mmCIF file of C-alpha atoms in Angstrom:
data_model
loop_
_atom_site.group_PDB
_atom_site.id
_atom_site.type_symbol
_atom_site.label_atom_id
_atom_site.label_comp_id
_atom_site.label_asym_id
_atom_site.label_seq_id
_atom_site.Cartn_x
_atom_site.Cartn_y
_atom_site.Cartn_z
ATOM 1 C CA MET A 15 -59.204 70.179 1.197
ATOM 2 C CA ASP A 16 -57.824 68.490 -2.159
ATOM 3 C CA GLU A 17 -55.403 65.224 -2.851
ATOM 4 C CA ASN A 18 -52.499 67.756 -3.677
ATOM 5 C CA ALA A 19 -53.288 69.712 -0.650
ATOM 6 C CA ARG A 20 -52.746 66.992 1.472
ATOM 7 C CA GLU A 21 -49.962 65.924 -0.117
ATOM 8 C CA LYS A 22 -48.070 69.493 0.143
ATOM 9 C CA ALA A 23 -49.604 69.618 3.832
ATOM 10 C CA GLU A 24 -47.987 65.980 5.033
ATOM 11 C CA SER A 25 -44.925 67.191 3.467
ATOM 12 C CA LEU A 26 -44.905 70.226 5.685
ATOM 13 C CA CYS A 27 -46.122 68.293 8.786
ATOM 14 C CA PRO A 28 -45.996 64.440 8.697
ATOM 15 C CA GLY A 29 -48.905 62.853 10.545
ATOM 16 C CA ALA A 30 -51.149 66.540 10.410
ATOM 17 C CA LYS A 31 -53.990 65.895 12.505
ATOM 18 C CA CYS A 32 -55.100 69.678 12.479
ATOM 19 C CA VAL A 33 -54.979 73.292 11.953
ATOM 20 C CA LEU A 34 -55.165 76.234 14.681
ATOM 21 C CA VAL A 35 -56.674 79.333 12.990
ATOM 22 C CA CYS A 36 -56.027 82.884 14.084
ATOM 23 C CA ALA A 37 -57.905 85.973 12.277
ATOM 24 C CA VAL A 38 -55.749 89.326 12.516
ATOM 25 C CA PRO A 39 -57.543 92.981 11.865
ATOM 26 C CA TYR A 40 -55.972 95.175 9.736
ATOM 27 C CA TYR A 41 -58.277 98.014 9.851
ATOM 28 C CA ALA A 42 -56.931 101.556 10.029
ATOM 29 C CA GLY A 43 -59.095 103.999 8.632
ATOM 30 C CA ASP A 44 -60.053 105.111 5.377
ATOM 31 C CA ALA A 45 -58.358 107.548 3.859
ATOM 32 C CA PRO A 46 -58.526 108.381 0.191
ATOM 33 C CA GLY A 47 -55.600 106.796 -2.020
ATOM 34 C CA ASN A 48 -54.996 103.949 -4.438
ATOM 35 C CA LEU A 49 -54.100 101.168 -2.606
ATOM 36 C CA SER A 50 -56.273 98.530 -0.699
ATOM 37 C CA LEU A 51 -56.617 99.108 2.323
ATOM 38 C CA TYR A 52 -54.572 95.932 3.355
ATOM 39 C CA ALA A 53 -51.612 96.831 1.250
ATOM 40 C CA ARG A 54 -50.825 99.879 3.427
ATOM 41 C CA GLY A 55 -49.167 98.718 6.296
ATOM 42 C CA ARG A 56 -46.701 96.370 6.877
ATOM 43 C CA ASP A 57 -46.721 93.227 4.563
ATOM 44 C CA TYR A 58 -49.134 91.026 6.703
ATOM 45 C CA HIS A 59 -46.918 87.707 5.523
ATOM 46 C CA LEU A 60 -44.106 89.607 7.669
ATOM 47 C CA VAL A 61 -46.713 90.554 10.579
ATOM 48 C CA LEU A 62 -48.224 87.637 11.160
ATOM 49 C CA GLY A 63 -45.086 85.582 10.620
ATOM 50 C CA ASP A 64 -43.770 87.952 13.598
ATOM 51 C CA LEU A 65 -46.799 86.802 15.417
ATOM 52 C CA LEU A 66 -46.926 82.690 14.773
ATOM 53 C CA ASN A 67 -43.632 82.376 15.061
ATOM 54 C CA PRO A 68 -43.512 82.912 18.725
ATOM 55 C CA ILE A 69 -46.430 80.698 19.128
ATOM 56 C CA CYS A 70 -45.008 78.018 17.720
ATOM 57 C CA GLU A 71 -42.235 78.208 19.909
ATOM 58 C CA VAL A 72 -44.044 78.313 22.993
ATOM 59 C CA LEU A 73 -46.233 75.135 21.944
ATOM 60 C CA HIS A 74 -42.736 73.447 21.043
ATOM 61 C CA GLU A 75 -41.479 73.952 24.295
ATOM 62 C CA LYS A 76 -44.314 72.864 25.580
ATOM 63 C CA TYR A 77 -44.878 69.506 23.607
ATOM 64 C CA PRO A 78 -41.681 68.747 22.275
ATOM 65 C CA ALA A 79 -42.983 65.668 20.603
ATOM 66 C CA HIS A 80 -45.084 67.379 18.136
ATOM 67 C CA ARG A 81 -44.425 69.832 14.787
ATOM 68 C CA PHE A 82 -45.984 73.171 15.042
ATOM 69 C CA VAL A 83 -45.760 74.723 11.188
ATOM 70 C CA PRO A 84 -46.939 78.568 10.733
ATOM 71 C CA GLY A 85 -48.254 79.853 7.345
ATOM 72 C CA VAL A 86 -49.373 82.999 5.919
ATOM 73 C CA ASP A 87 -51.218 82.379 2.116
ATOM 74 C CA ASN A 88 -48.205 80.597 2.057
ATOM 75 C CA SER A 89 -49.085 77.004 2.805
ATOM 76 C CA PRO A 90 -51.442 74.335 0.956
ATOM 77 C CA LEU A 91 -54.387 75.058 3.472
ATOM 78 C CA PRO A 92 -57.758 76.424 2.643
ATOM 79 C CA GLU A 93 -57.690 79.388 5.473
ATOM 80 C CA ARG A 94 -60.847 80.107 5.424
ATOM 81 C CA GLU A 95 -62.352 77.396 5.188
ATOM 82 C CA ALA A 96 -60.033 76.204 8.043
ATOM 83 C CA ALA A 97 -61.542 79.063 10.023
ATOM 84 C CA TRP A 98 -65.272 78.681 9.141
ATOM 85 C CA ALA A 99 -64.728 74.663 10.341
ATOM 86 C CA ALA A 100 -63.545 76.416 13.544
ATOM 87 C CA GLY A 101 -66.456 78.966 14.018
ATOM 88 C CA ILE A 102 -64.325 81.531 13.059
ATOM 89 C CA GLY A 103 -66.981 84.815 11.858
ATOM 90 C CA LEU A 104 -69.299 84.378 9.198
ATOM 91 C CA ARG A 105 -69.224 83.000 5.888
ATOM 92 C CA GLY A 106 -69.311 86.385 3.762
ATOM 93 C CA GLU A 107 -71.415 85.825 0.104
ATOM 94 C CA HIS A 108 -67.940 87.843 -0.967
ATOM 95 C CA GLY A 109 -65.729 84.839 0.055
ATOM 96 C CA LEU A 110 -63.962 86.380 3.192
ATOM 97 C CA VAL A 111 -64.397 85.554 6.753
ATOM 98 C CA ILE A 112 -66.230 88.005 8.651
ATOM 99 C CA VAL A 113 -65.478 88.580 11.772
ATOM 100 C CA PRO A 114 -67.539 91.380 13.587
ATOM 101 C CA PRO A 115 -66.669 93.908 15.120
ATOM 102 C CA TYR A 116 -63.704 94.267 12.600
ATOM 103 C CA GLY A 117 -65.856 93.084 9.491
ATOM 104 C CA SER A 118 -63.892 91.348 7.182
ATOM 105 C CA TRP A 119 -61.303 93.510 7.105
ATOM 106 C CA VAL A 120 -58.837 90.820 8.710
ATOM 107 C CA PHE A 121 -55.919 88.557 7.709
ATOM 108 C CA LEU A 122 -55.606 84.714 8.295
ATOM 109 C CA GLY A 123 -52.907 82.708 9.890
ATOM 110 C CA THR A 124 -52.586 79.275 10.112
ATOM 111 C CA ILE A 125 -50.340 76.459 12.027
ATOM 112 C CA LEU A 126 -50.204 73.012 10.831
ATOM 113 C CA THR A 127 -49.766 70.163 13.775
ATOM 114 C CA ASP A 128 -49.771 66.758 14.057
ATOM 115 C CA HIS A 129 -50.819 66.799 17.544
ATOM 116 C CA PRO A 130 -54.090 65.762 18.825
ATOM 117 C CA ALA A 131 -55.664 69.046 19.935
ATOM 118 C CA PRO A 132 -59.440 68.572 20.546
ATOM 119 C CA PRO A 133 -62.264 69.834 18.229
ATOM 120 C CA PRO A 134 -63.317 73.245 18.150
ATOM 121 C CA ASP A 135 -66.145 73.994 21.516
ATOM 122 C CA ARG A 136 -68.053 75.933 18.918
ATOM 123 C CA ALA A 137 -70.278 75.143 15.701
ATOM 124 C CA PRO A 138 -69.110 76.061 12.044
ATOM 125 C CA SER A 139 -69.544 79.610 10.631
ATOM 126 C CA PRO A 140 -73.206 80.332 9.955
ATOM 127 C CA PRO A 141 -74.026 82.273 6.702
ATOM 128 C CA CYS A 142 -73.845 86.477 6.838
ATOM 129 C CA ILE A 143 -77.187 87.625 6.171
ATOM 130 C CA ARG A 144 -76.749 86.760 2.215
ATOM 131 C CA CYS A 145 -77.946 90.457 0.823
ATOM 132 C CA GLY A 146 -76.059 90.682 -2.133
ATOM 133 C CA LYS A 147 -74.467 93.854 -2.304
ATOM 134 C CA CYS A 148 -71.142 92.501 -2.991
ATOM 135 C CA GLN A 149 -72.032 90.523 -5.925
ATOM 136 C CA LYS A 150 -73.510 93.504 -7.396
ATOM 137 C CA VAL A 151 -71.070 96.275 -6.790
ATOM 138 C CA CYS A 152 -68.152 93.594 -8.513
ATOM 139 C CA PRO A 153 -67.602 95.690 -11.692
ATOM 140 C CA GLY A 154 -65.981 92.076 -13.381
ATOM 141 C CA GLY A 155 -69.259 89.841 -12.359
ATOM 142 C CA ALA A 156 -66.769 87.955 -10.175
ATOM 143 C CA LEU A 157 -68.851 86.773 -7.538
ATOM 144 C CA ARG A 158 -71.482 84.580 -8.936
ATOM 145 C CA GLY A 159 -74.044 82.274 -6.419
ATOM 146 C CA GLU A 160 -71.630 80.173 -4.633
ATOM 147 C CA THR A 161 -68.679 80.603 -7.400
ATOM 148 C CA PHE A 162 -65.778 83.044 -7.785
ATOM 149 C CA ASP A 163 -64.200 84.038 -10.942
ATOM 150 C CA PRO A 164 -60.466 85.363 -10.143
ATOM 151 C CA GLU A 165 -60.193 86.298 -13.718
ATOM 152 C CA ARG A 166 -62.802 88.648 -13.338
ATOM 153 C CA CYS A 167 -62.088 89.998 -10.026
ATOM 154 C CA LEU A 168 -59.566 93.282 -10.105
ATOM 155 C CA SER A 169 -57.925 92.585 -6.917
ATOM 156 C CA HIS A 170 -56.371 89.203 -8.662
ATOM 157 C CA LEU A 171 -56.002 91.107 -12.495
ATOM 158 C CA THR A 172 -53.939 94.344 -10.636
ATOM 159 C CA GLN A 173 -51.511 91.464 -9.654
ATOM 160 C CA LYS A 174 -51.626 89.338 -12.694
ATOM 161 C CA LYS A 175 -48.375 89.430 -14.480
ATOM 162 C CA GLY A 176 -47.487 90.004 -17.801
ATOM 163 C CA GLU A 177 -49.765 91.437 -21.010
ATOM 164 C CA LEU A 178 -54.181 91.203 -20.583
ATOM 165 C CA PRO A 179 -56.640 90.636 -22.546
ATOM 166 C CA PRO A 180 -58.269 93.377 -23.846
ATOM 167 C CA GLU A 181 -61.203 92.894 -21.504
ATOM 168 C CA GLN A 182 -59.060 92.543 -18.268
ATOM 169 C CA GLU A 183 -56.949 95.854 -19.519
ATOM 170 C CA ALA A 184 -60.382 97.298 -19.812
ATOM 171 C CA LEU A 185 -61.583 96.881 -16.757
ATOM 172 C CA LEU A 186 -58.312 98.088 -14.768
ATOM 173 C CA ALA A 187 -58.722 101.272 -16.633
ATOM 174 C CA ALA A 188 -61.768 101.878 -15.206
ATOM 175 C CA HIS A 189 -60.457 100.832 -11.908
ATOM 176 C CA THR A 190 -59.803 103.300 -9.252
ATOM 177 C CA LEU A 191 -57.054 101.486 -7.227
ATOM 178 C CA ALA A 192 -53.189 100.545 -9.115
ATOM 179 C CA TRP A 193 -53.355 97.581 -6.518
ATOM 180 C CA GLY A 194 -56.268 95.253 -5.178
ATOM 181 C CA CYS A 195 -59.681 96.071 -4.586
ATOM 182 C CA ASP A 196 -61.923 96.533 -2.106
ATOM 183 C CA LEU A 197 -65.495 97.240 -3.221
ATOM 184 C CA CYS A 198 -67.101 93.739 -1.781
ATOM 185 C CA GLN A 199 -65.950 95.013 1.054
ATOM 186 C CA ARG A 200 -66.634 98.548 1.359
ATOM 187 C CA VAL A 201 -70.666 97.594 0.718
ATOM 188 C CA CYS A 202 -70.499 94.802 3.397
ATOM 189 C CA PRO A 203 -73.088 95.926 5.927
ATOM 190 C CA TYR A 204 -70.833 93.947 8.333
ATOM 191 C CA ASN A 205 -67.943 96.809 7.495
ATOM 192 C CA ALA A 206 -70.209 99.638 8.052
ATOM 193 C CA HIS A 207 -68.196 100.271 11.076
ATOM 194 C CA PRO A 208 -65.638 98.366 11.763
ATOM 195 C CA LYS A 209 -63.470 98.418 15.017
ATOM 196 C CA ALA A 210 -59.513 99.423 13.962
ATOM 197 C CA THR A 211 -56.900 97.225 14.626
ATOM 198 C CA GLU A 212 -54.365 97.810 17.882
ATOM 199 C CA LEU A 213 -51.631 96.503 15.718
ATOM 200 C CA SER A 214 -49.414 99.328 15.312
ATOM 201 C CA THR A 215 -47.779 98.000 12.323
ATOM 202 C CA PHE A 216 -50.907 98.113 10.285
ATOM 203 C CA ARG A 217 -51.229 101.470 11.790
ATOM 204 C CA ASP A 218 -48.859 103.966 11.554
ATOM 205 C CA ASP A 219 -46.473 104.753 8.416
ATOM 206 C CA LEU A 220 -48.862 104.099 5.511
ATOM 207 C CA VAL A 221 -48.667 104.274 2.014
ATOM 208 C CA GLU A 222 -51.895 105.045 0.918
ATOM 209 C CA ASN A 223 -51.373 106.884 -2.530
ATOM 210 C CA LEU A 224 -48.832 105.512 -5.586
ATOM 211 C CA THR A 225 -48.119 107.806 -8.541
ATOM 212 C CA ALA A 226 -46.632 107.196 -11.962
ATOM 213 C CA ASP A 227 -43.876 109.522 -11.042
ATOM 214 C CA MET A 228 -43.058 108.005 -7.767
ATOM 215 C CA VAL A 229 -42.361 104.839 -10.192
ATOM 216 C CA GLU A 230 -40.632 106.633 -12.575
ATOM 217 C CA GLY A 231 -36.881 106.275 -13.245
ATOM 218 C CA VAL A 232 -37.173 103.706 -10.241
ATOM 219 C CA THR A 233 -34.867 100.496 -10.719
ATOM 220 C CA ASN A 234 -36.281 97.085 -9.829
ATOM 221 C CA ARG A 235 -33.917 97.460 -6.453
ATOM 222 C CA GLN A 236 -34.946 101.041 -5.896
ATOM 223 C CA PHE A 237 -38.709 99.878 -5.672
ATOM 224 C CA LYS A 238 -37.990 96.790 -3.581
ATOM 225 C CA GLU A 239 -35.526 99.158 -1.145
ATOM 226 C CA ARG A 240 -38.582 101.529 -1.027
ATOM 227 C CA TYR A 241 -41.218 99.034 -0.212
ATOM 228 C CA GLY A 242 -40.049 95.374 0.009
ATOM 229 C CA ASP A 243 -41.972 95.602 3.033
ATOM 230 C CA ARG A 244 -45.191 96.445 1.508
ATOM 231 C CA ALA A 245 -47.562 93.666 0.240
ATOM 232 C CA PHE A 246 -48.303 95.438 -3.262
ATOM 233 C CA ALA A 247 -44.287 95.159 -3.916
ATOM 234 C CA TRP A 248 -44.422 91.243 -3.978
ATOM 235 C CA ARG A 249 -44.973 91.129 -7.740
ATOM 236 C CA GLY A 250 -42.539 94.178 -8.845
ATOM 237 C CA LEU A 251 -42.297 97.153 -10.049
ATOM 238 C CA ALA A 252 -43.360 96.221 -13.616
ATOM 239 C CA VAL A 253 -46.968 95.386 -12.733
ATOM 240 C CA ILE A 254 -47.454 98.509 -10.644
ATOM 241 C CA ARG A 255 -46.230 100.769 -13.719
ATOM 242 C CA ARG A 256 -48.689 98.740 -16.194
ATOM 243 C CA ASN A 257 -51.484 99.047 -13.747
ATOM 244 C CA LEU A 258 -51.348 103.271 -13.732
ATOM 245 C CA ALA A 259 -50.300 103.416 -17.163
ATOM 246 C CA LEU A 260 -53.785 101.767 -17.852
ATOM 247 C CA GLN A 261 -55.785 103.707 -15.784
ATOM 248 C CA THR A 262 -53.726 106.841 -16.855
ATOM 249 C CA SER A 263 -54.662 106.350 -20.330
ATOM 250 C CA LYS A 264 -58.954 106.506 -19.660
ATOM 251 C CA ASN A 265 -58.284 110.237 -18.815
#
């Protein structure tokens, strides 16, 4: 963790000594659609918040002299590195945490605390089999050896606001999803037969597809009212419209 992240962690939890990490599965099948699998159910920030907040309350009741701060993608903590250090799953070549039998279809949550918890009773996560399939399938070439270039990652580009350079527009125009990208996960051998999640919030009331007609004439307020509890809504309506327009233009 770099110095800037350490300072932010210290501001959240002065005297922080350890991080508790959890992995929550979200795979609910692979129905056709143009939204990444992670974004089809309820927003994972909300779901994991609902799971972690009560845990923090229980821990604080048991250890009232200590702080327990939950985090889901909104803290300075390097969640994947923390998970690997705790020995959770495998270190995927695509940079994701692989947790058999769920594969890499998991969300990570953390609890930062100043409680001197004992170290993990397991070794740090070993690497995956390094088959290279995830690197080969990436259209933008974002995965190169041990490096990752977010500006060539389709999942990142579908969430990027504003005008895009021609090269990035071309990548999005050729993409099949209006939000996110699952290609590196789909080819991963560990994801061949993943166990489905048991959480109803990731199984029920799924939004699998968005079309231009569904967002035509919709205001930002209406979009938030309809989809505000979905992860694909956090960047706003304009980003979704741009992605759909680029993909329509290729036809």
